[in-house]
XYZ file of C-alpha atoms in Angstrom:
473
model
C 0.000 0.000 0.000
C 1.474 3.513 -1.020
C 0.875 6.462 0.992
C -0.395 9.674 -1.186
C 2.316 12.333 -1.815
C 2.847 14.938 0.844
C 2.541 17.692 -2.566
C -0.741 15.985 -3.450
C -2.215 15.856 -0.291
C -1.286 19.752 0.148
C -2.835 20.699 -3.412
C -6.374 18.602 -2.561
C -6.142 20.383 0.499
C -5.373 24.041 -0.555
C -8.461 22.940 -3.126
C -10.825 22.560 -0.729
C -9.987 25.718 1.876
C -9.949 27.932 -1.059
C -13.829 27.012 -1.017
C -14.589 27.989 2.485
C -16.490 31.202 3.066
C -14.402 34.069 4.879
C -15.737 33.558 8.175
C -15.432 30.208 8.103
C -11.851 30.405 7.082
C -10.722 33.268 9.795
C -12.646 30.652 12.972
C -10.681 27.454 11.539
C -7.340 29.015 11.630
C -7.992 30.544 15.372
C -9.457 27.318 16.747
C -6.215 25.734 15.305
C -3.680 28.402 16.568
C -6.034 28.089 20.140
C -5.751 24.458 20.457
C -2.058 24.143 19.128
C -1.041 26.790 21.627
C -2.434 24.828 24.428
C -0.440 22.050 23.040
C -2.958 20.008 22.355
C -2.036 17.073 19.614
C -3.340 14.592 17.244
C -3.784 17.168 14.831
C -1.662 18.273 11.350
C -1.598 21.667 12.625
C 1.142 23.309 9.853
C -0.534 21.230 6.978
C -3.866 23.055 7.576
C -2.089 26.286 8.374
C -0.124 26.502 5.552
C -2.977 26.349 3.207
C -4.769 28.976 5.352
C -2.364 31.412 5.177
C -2.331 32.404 1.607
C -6.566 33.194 1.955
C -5.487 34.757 5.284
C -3.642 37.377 4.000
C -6.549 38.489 1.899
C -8.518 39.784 4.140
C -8.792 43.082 5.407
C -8.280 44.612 8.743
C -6.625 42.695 12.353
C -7.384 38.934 11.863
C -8.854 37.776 14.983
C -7.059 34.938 16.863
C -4.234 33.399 18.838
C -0.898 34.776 16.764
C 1.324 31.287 17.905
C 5.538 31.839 17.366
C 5.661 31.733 13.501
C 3.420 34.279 13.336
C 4.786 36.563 15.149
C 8.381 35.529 13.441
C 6.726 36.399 10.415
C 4.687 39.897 11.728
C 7.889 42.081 10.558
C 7.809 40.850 6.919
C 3.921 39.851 6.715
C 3.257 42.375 3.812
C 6.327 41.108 2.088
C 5.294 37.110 1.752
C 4.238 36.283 -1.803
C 2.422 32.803 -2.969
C 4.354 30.636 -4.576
C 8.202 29.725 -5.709
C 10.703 32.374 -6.352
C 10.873 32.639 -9.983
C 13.371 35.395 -11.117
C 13.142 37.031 -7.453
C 12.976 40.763 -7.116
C 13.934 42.666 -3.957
C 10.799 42.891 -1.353
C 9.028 39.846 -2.109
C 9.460 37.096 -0.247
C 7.863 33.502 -0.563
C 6.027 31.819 2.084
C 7.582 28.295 0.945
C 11.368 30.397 2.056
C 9.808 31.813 5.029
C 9.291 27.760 5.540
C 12.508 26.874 5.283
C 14.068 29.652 7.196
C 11.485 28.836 10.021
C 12.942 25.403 10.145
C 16.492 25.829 9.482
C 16.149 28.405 12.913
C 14.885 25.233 14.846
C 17.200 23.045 13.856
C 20.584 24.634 13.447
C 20.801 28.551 14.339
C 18.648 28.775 17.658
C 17.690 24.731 18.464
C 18.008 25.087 21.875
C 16.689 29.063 22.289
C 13.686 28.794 19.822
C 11.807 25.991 21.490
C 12.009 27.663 24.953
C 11.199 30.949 23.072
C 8.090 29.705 21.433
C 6.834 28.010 24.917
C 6.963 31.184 26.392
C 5.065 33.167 23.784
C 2.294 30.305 23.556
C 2.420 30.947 27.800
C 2.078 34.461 27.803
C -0.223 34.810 24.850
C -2.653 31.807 27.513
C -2.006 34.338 30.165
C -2.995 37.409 27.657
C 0.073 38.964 29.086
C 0.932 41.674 26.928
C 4.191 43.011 28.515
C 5.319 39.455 28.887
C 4.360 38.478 25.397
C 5.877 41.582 23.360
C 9.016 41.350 25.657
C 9.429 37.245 23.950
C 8.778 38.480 20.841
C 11.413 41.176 20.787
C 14.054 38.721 21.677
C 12.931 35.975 18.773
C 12.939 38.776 16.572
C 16.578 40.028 17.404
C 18.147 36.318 17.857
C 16.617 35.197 14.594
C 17.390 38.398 12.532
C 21.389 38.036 14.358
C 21.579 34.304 13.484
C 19.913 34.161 10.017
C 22.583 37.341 9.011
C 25.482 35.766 10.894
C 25.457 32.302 9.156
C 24.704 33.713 5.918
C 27.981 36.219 6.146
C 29.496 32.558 7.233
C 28.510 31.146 4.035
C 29.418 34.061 1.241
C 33.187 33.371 2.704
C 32.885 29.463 2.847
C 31.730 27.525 -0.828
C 30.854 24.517 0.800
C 28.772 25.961 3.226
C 27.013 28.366 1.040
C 26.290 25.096 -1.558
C 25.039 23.222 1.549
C 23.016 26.348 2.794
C 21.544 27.276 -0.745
C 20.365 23.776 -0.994
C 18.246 23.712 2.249
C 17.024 27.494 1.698
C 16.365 27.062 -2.195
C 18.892 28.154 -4.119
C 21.032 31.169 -4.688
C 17.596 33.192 -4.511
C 15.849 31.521 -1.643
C 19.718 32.599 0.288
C 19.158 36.105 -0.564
C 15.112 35.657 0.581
C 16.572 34.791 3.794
C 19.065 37.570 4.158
C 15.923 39.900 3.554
C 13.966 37.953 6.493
C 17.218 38.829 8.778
C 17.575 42.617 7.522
C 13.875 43.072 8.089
C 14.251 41.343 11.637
C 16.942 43.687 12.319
C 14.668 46.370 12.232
C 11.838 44.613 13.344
C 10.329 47.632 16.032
C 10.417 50.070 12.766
C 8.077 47.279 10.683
C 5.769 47.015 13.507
C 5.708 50.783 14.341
C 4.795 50.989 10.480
C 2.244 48.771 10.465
C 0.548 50.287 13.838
C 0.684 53.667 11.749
C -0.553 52.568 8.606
C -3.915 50.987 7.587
C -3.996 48.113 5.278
C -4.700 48.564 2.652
C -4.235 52.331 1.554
C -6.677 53.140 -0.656
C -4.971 56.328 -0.975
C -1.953 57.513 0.416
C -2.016 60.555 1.538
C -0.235 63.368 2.710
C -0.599 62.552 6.701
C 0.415 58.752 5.783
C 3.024 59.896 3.376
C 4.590 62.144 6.703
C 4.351 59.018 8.991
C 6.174 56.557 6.742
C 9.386 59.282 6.433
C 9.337 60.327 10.099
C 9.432 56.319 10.599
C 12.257 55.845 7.866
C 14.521 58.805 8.406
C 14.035 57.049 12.282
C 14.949 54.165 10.994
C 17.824 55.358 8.397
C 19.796 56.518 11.346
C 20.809 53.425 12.594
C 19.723 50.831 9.967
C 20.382 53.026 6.661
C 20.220 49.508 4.443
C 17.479 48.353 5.954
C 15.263 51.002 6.173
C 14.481 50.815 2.659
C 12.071 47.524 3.616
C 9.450 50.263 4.986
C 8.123 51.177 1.922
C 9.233 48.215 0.158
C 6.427 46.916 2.334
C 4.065 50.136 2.635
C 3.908 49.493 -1.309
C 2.263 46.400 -0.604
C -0.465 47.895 1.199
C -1.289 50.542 -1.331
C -3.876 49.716 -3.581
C -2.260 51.880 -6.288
C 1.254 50.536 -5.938
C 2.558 53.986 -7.825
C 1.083 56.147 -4.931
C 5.258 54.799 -3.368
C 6.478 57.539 -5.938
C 4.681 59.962 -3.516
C 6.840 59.172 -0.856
C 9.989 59.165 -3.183
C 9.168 62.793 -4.053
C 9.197 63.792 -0.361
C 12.472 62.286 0.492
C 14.401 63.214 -3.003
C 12.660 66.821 -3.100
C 11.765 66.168 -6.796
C 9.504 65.670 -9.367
C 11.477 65.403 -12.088
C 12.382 61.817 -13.102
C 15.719 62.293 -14.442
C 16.590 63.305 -10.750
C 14.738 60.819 -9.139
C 16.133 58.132 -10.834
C 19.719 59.063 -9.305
C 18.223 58.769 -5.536
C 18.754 56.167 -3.590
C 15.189 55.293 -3.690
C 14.997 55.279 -7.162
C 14.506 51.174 -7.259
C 10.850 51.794 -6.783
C 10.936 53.607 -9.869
C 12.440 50.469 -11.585
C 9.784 47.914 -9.555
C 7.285 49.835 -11.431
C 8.948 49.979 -14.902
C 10.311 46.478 -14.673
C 6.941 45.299 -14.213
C 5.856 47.269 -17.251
C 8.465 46.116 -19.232
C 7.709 42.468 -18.098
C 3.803 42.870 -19.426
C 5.459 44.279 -23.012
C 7.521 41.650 -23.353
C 4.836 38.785 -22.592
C 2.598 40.456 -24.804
C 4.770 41.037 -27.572
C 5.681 37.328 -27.815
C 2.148 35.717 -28.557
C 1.140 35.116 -31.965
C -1.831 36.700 -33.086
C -4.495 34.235 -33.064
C -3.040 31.802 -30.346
C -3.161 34.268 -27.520
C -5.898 33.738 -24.218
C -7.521 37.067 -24.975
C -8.567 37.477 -21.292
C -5.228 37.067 -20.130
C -3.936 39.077 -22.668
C -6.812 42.072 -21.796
C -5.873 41.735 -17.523
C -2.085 42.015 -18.369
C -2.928 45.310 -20.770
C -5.028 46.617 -17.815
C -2.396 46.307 -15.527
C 0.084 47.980 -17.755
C -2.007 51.134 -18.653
C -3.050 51.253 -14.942
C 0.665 51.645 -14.030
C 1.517 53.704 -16.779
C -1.299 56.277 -16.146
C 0.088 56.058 -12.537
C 3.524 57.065 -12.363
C 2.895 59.838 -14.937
C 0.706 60.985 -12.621
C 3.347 60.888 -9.928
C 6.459 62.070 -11.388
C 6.751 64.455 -14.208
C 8.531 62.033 -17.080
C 11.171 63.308 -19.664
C 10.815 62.056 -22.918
C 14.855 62.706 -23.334
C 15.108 60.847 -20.169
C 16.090 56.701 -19.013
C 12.471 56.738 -17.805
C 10.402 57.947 -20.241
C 12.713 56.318 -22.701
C 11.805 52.623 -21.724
C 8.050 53.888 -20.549
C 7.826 54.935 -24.437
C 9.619 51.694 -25.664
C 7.131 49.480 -23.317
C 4.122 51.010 -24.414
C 5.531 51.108 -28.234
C 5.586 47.032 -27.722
C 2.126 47.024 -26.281
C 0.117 48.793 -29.140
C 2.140 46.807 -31.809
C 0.875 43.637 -30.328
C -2.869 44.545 -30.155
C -2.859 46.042 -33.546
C -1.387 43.072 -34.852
C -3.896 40.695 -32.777
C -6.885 43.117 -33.356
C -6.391 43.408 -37.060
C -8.032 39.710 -37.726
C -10.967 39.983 -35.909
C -13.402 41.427 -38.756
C -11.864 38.249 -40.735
C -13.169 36.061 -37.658
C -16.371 37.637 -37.469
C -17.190 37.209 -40.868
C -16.435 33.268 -40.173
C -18.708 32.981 -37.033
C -21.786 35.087 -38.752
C -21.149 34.312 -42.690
C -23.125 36.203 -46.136
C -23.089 34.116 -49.455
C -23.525 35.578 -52.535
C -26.311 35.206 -54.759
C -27.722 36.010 -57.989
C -25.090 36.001 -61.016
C -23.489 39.642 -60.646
C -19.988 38.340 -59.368
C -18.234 39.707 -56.188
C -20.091 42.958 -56.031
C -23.579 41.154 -56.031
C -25.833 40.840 -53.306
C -24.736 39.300 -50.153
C -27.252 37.432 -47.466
C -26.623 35.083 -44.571
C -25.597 31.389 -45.109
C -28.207 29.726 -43.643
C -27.055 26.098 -44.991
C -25.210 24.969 -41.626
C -26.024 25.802 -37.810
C -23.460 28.410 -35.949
C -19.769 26.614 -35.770
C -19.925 26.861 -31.393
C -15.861 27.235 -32.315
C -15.891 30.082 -34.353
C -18.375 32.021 -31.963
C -16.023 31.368 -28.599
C -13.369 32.199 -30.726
C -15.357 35.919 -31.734
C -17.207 35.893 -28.515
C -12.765 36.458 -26.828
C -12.717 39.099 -29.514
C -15.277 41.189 -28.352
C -14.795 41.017 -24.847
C -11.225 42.020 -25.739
C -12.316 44.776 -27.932
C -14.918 46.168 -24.982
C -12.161 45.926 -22.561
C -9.860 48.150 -24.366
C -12.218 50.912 -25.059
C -11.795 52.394 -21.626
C -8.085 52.061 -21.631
C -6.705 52.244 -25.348
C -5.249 55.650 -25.264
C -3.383 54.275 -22.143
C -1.607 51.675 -24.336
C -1.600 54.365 -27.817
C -4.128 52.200 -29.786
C -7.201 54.642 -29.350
C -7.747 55.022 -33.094
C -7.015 51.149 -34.314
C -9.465 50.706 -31.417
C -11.635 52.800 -32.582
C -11.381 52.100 -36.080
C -11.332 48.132 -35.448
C -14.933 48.388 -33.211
C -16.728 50.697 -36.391
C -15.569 47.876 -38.709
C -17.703 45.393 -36.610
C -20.502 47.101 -35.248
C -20.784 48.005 -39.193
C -21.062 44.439 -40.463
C -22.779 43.343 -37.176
C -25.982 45.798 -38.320
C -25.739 44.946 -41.758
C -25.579 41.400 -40.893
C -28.655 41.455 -38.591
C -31.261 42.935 -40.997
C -30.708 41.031 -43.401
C -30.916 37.813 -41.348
C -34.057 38.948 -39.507
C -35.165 38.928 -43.439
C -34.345 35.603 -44.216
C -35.946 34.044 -41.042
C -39.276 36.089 -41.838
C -39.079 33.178 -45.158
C -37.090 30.606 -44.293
C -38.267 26.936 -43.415
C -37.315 23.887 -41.780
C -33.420 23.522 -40.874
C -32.403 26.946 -42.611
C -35.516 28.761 -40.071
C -33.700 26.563 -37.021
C -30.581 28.177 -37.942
C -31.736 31.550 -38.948
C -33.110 31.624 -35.014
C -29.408 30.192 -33.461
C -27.751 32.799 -35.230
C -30.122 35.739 -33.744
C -28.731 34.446 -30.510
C -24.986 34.277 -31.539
C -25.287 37.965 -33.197
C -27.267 39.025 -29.635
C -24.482 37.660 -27.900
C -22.098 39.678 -29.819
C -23.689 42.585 -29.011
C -23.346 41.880 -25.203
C -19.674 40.823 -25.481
C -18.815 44.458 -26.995
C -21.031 45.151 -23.767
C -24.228 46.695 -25.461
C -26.692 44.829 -23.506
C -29.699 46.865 -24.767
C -28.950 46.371 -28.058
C -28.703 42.266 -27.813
C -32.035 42.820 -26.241
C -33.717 44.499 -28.849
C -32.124 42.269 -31.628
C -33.628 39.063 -29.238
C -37.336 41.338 -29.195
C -37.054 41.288 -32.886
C -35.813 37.847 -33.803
C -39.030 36.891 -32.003
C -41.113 38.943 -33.859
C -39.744 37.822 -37.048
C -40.015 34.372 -36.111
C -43.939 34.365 -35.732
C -44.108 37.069 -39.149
């Protein structure tokens, strides 16, 4: 008998939280945290967690509950932890599988005989709900792990057989430099949680009062930490709901606007978060061949960049002569191509979901009505269906991404042949009979449709009203 994989059992499991209502999920994980505090057993108390904690971090406002020792290991960086594996890691983002692994590698090798006694006494005093107590614990497992995790990775970077073994147990050369983040961030761990006190989450806008509050805490913070302080609105940018409200803070620290300045300051990497990000979305738009692309993915990524491009030229004034505006130009350049090239075949697939023949004998330029000879290829009409939805999605943002008048040009071409199309099919099912009538009504529907992916919904319900009409004329 074989026992299921641990991966497997974690996936099924993740499967089935994710389906939980909020409330149900927020009094699972404290009943767990309650009960594993008391030390009760008999129960897989990470397993559960660790699906938990991804939904967990979701929700809005102080989660309710018994924080046990990982928690509050992880308070400091909390805003920082991403789902997920590390793939090409960028500065600020740290994944919860790491976190993991650094948890355990503290247990075993850096603090084996301090952590246990350290987490007995925070699962004691948190029983107790002895504050003083508690926050005095969690200082000191903040400041031993931060000292350890940095200590033994300085170790490593001067030892290559140590830093092979470490990277292999931490994951890699990235999950190595995850962990050095979890011991900077440690290291100032009273600055995080200051932060975080001071701060709601999330900021739906951050304003000037919350702007004031993060520098007072940084310039704090810079004093004695000047490397780390950076981490405060590495994670503050988390929390904002328009991640290029962070250039607002920028601005107050470098006393500019102007981009070609503000890309010399020492904060200028949250200029490049933003940009690379950009860049990123060009890039995996650019390389999908018209025709083969998921439409809705393609539409969400296209949102995302013109909602960060429209953002940061809000926030800083940017050059056109300048690095920033440069590659903001270049990005957006990519973009457009790659939705004029996809857009440019979707009158061809609209004319094979809803198809005219000719008739009569007058050649090419004779008249045209519907081909009524086959039912609606269900294909062809997903396929045009992801057209429209993509076309209606860009209409609100197209000047964003440079394509307002392809756009614009590209929806005229359609709603053109879409009219044209309908009357003369609500002709032909007026007269036609049998199979031809059956298929005259399925294409009402399909061209109804149509109308409500380009997201005229009173129009599709019109065109319904008179298909119905026609049908009983």
């Amino acid at each position: 008998m074989t026992t299921e994989p641990q991966a497997s059992i974690r996936q099924k499991l993740a499967i089935y939280l994710a389906q939980l209502p909020p409330p149900a999920v927020i009094k699972l994980a404290s009943g767990l945290e309650r009960e594993k505090l008391r030390g009760t057993t008999g129960l897989p108390y990470e397993l559960i967690l660790s699906g938990l904690r991804p939904l967990l971090a979701r929700f809005q406002g102080e989660r309710p509950g018994m924080p046990d020792a990982l928690r509050q290991f992880c308070y400091p960086f909390e805003d920082l932890l991403v789902d997920g594996e590390d793939d090409g890691r960028c500065q600020g983002a740290i994944p919860r599988s790491t976190m993991m692994r650094v948890w355990g590698w503290l247990g075993e090798e850096l603090l084996p005989d301090a952590l246990p006694d350290l987490k007995q006494r925070i699962a004691d005093h948190t029983l107790k709900n002895d504050r003083p107590a508690l926050e005095a614990a969690v200082a000191v497992l903040h400041a031993s792990a931060g000292k350890a995790i940095l200590a033994a990775i300085d170790e490593a970077r001067s030892n290559p057989e140590r830093r092979k073994q470490l990277e292999k147990r931490i994951g890699g050369d990235g999950g190595l430099e995850d962990a050095r983040e979890i011991g900077a961030i440690l290291s100032i761990a009273p600055s995080m949680l200051k932060m975080q006190a001071a701060l709601p989450k999330p900021i739906l806008n951050f304003d000037e009062e919350m702007v004031t509050a993060l520098k007072t805490i940084y310039d704090e913070t810079h004093e004695y930490a000047p490397n780390e302080a950076i981490y405060l609105p590495f994670a503050v940018m988390r929390r904002l709901a328009e991640p290029s409200q962070i250039l607002r803070f920028v601005r107050k620290v470098a006393h500019q606007r102007n981009d070609m300045m503000i890309s010399r300051c020492e904060l200028a990497v949250f200029g490049e978060v933003l940009l690379a990000e950009m860049e990123d979305i060009a890039r995996r738009v650019d390389t999908q061949r018209p025709g083969h692309a998921d439409l809705d993915a393609m539409l969400l990524d296209i949102r995302r960049f013109a909602h960060l491009s429209k953002g940061v030229t809000a926030e800083i004034d940017l050059r056109r002569n300048g690095e920033w505006g440069q590659r903001l130009l270049a990005a957006r350049g990519r973009v457009s191509a790659a939705i004029s090239q996809e857009m440019s075949r979707f009158e061809t697939e609209l004319i094979r979901a809803l198809p005219f023949h000719q008739i009569g004998q007058f050649g090419r330029g004779g008249p045209m009505k519907p081909d009524l000879a086959k039912a609606p290829d269900r294909t062809r009409v997903e396929r045009m269906k992801n057209c429209l939805r993509f076309v209606n999605g860009l209409s609100t943002i197209c000047e964003s991404v440079g394509v307002q008048s392809h756009s614009r040009s590209i929806r005229q071409q359609i709603e053109t042949y879409l009219a044209a199309y309908e009357d003369r099919l609500l002709e032909e099912l007026r007269a036609a009979k049998g199979a031809a009538r059956n298929n005259a009504e399925e294409f009402v529907g399909v061209a109804a449709d149509f109308r409500e992916a380009l997201g005229e919904v009173k129009q599709a319900e019109v065109l319904r009203r008179r298909g119905q009409v026609a049908a009983r004329g």
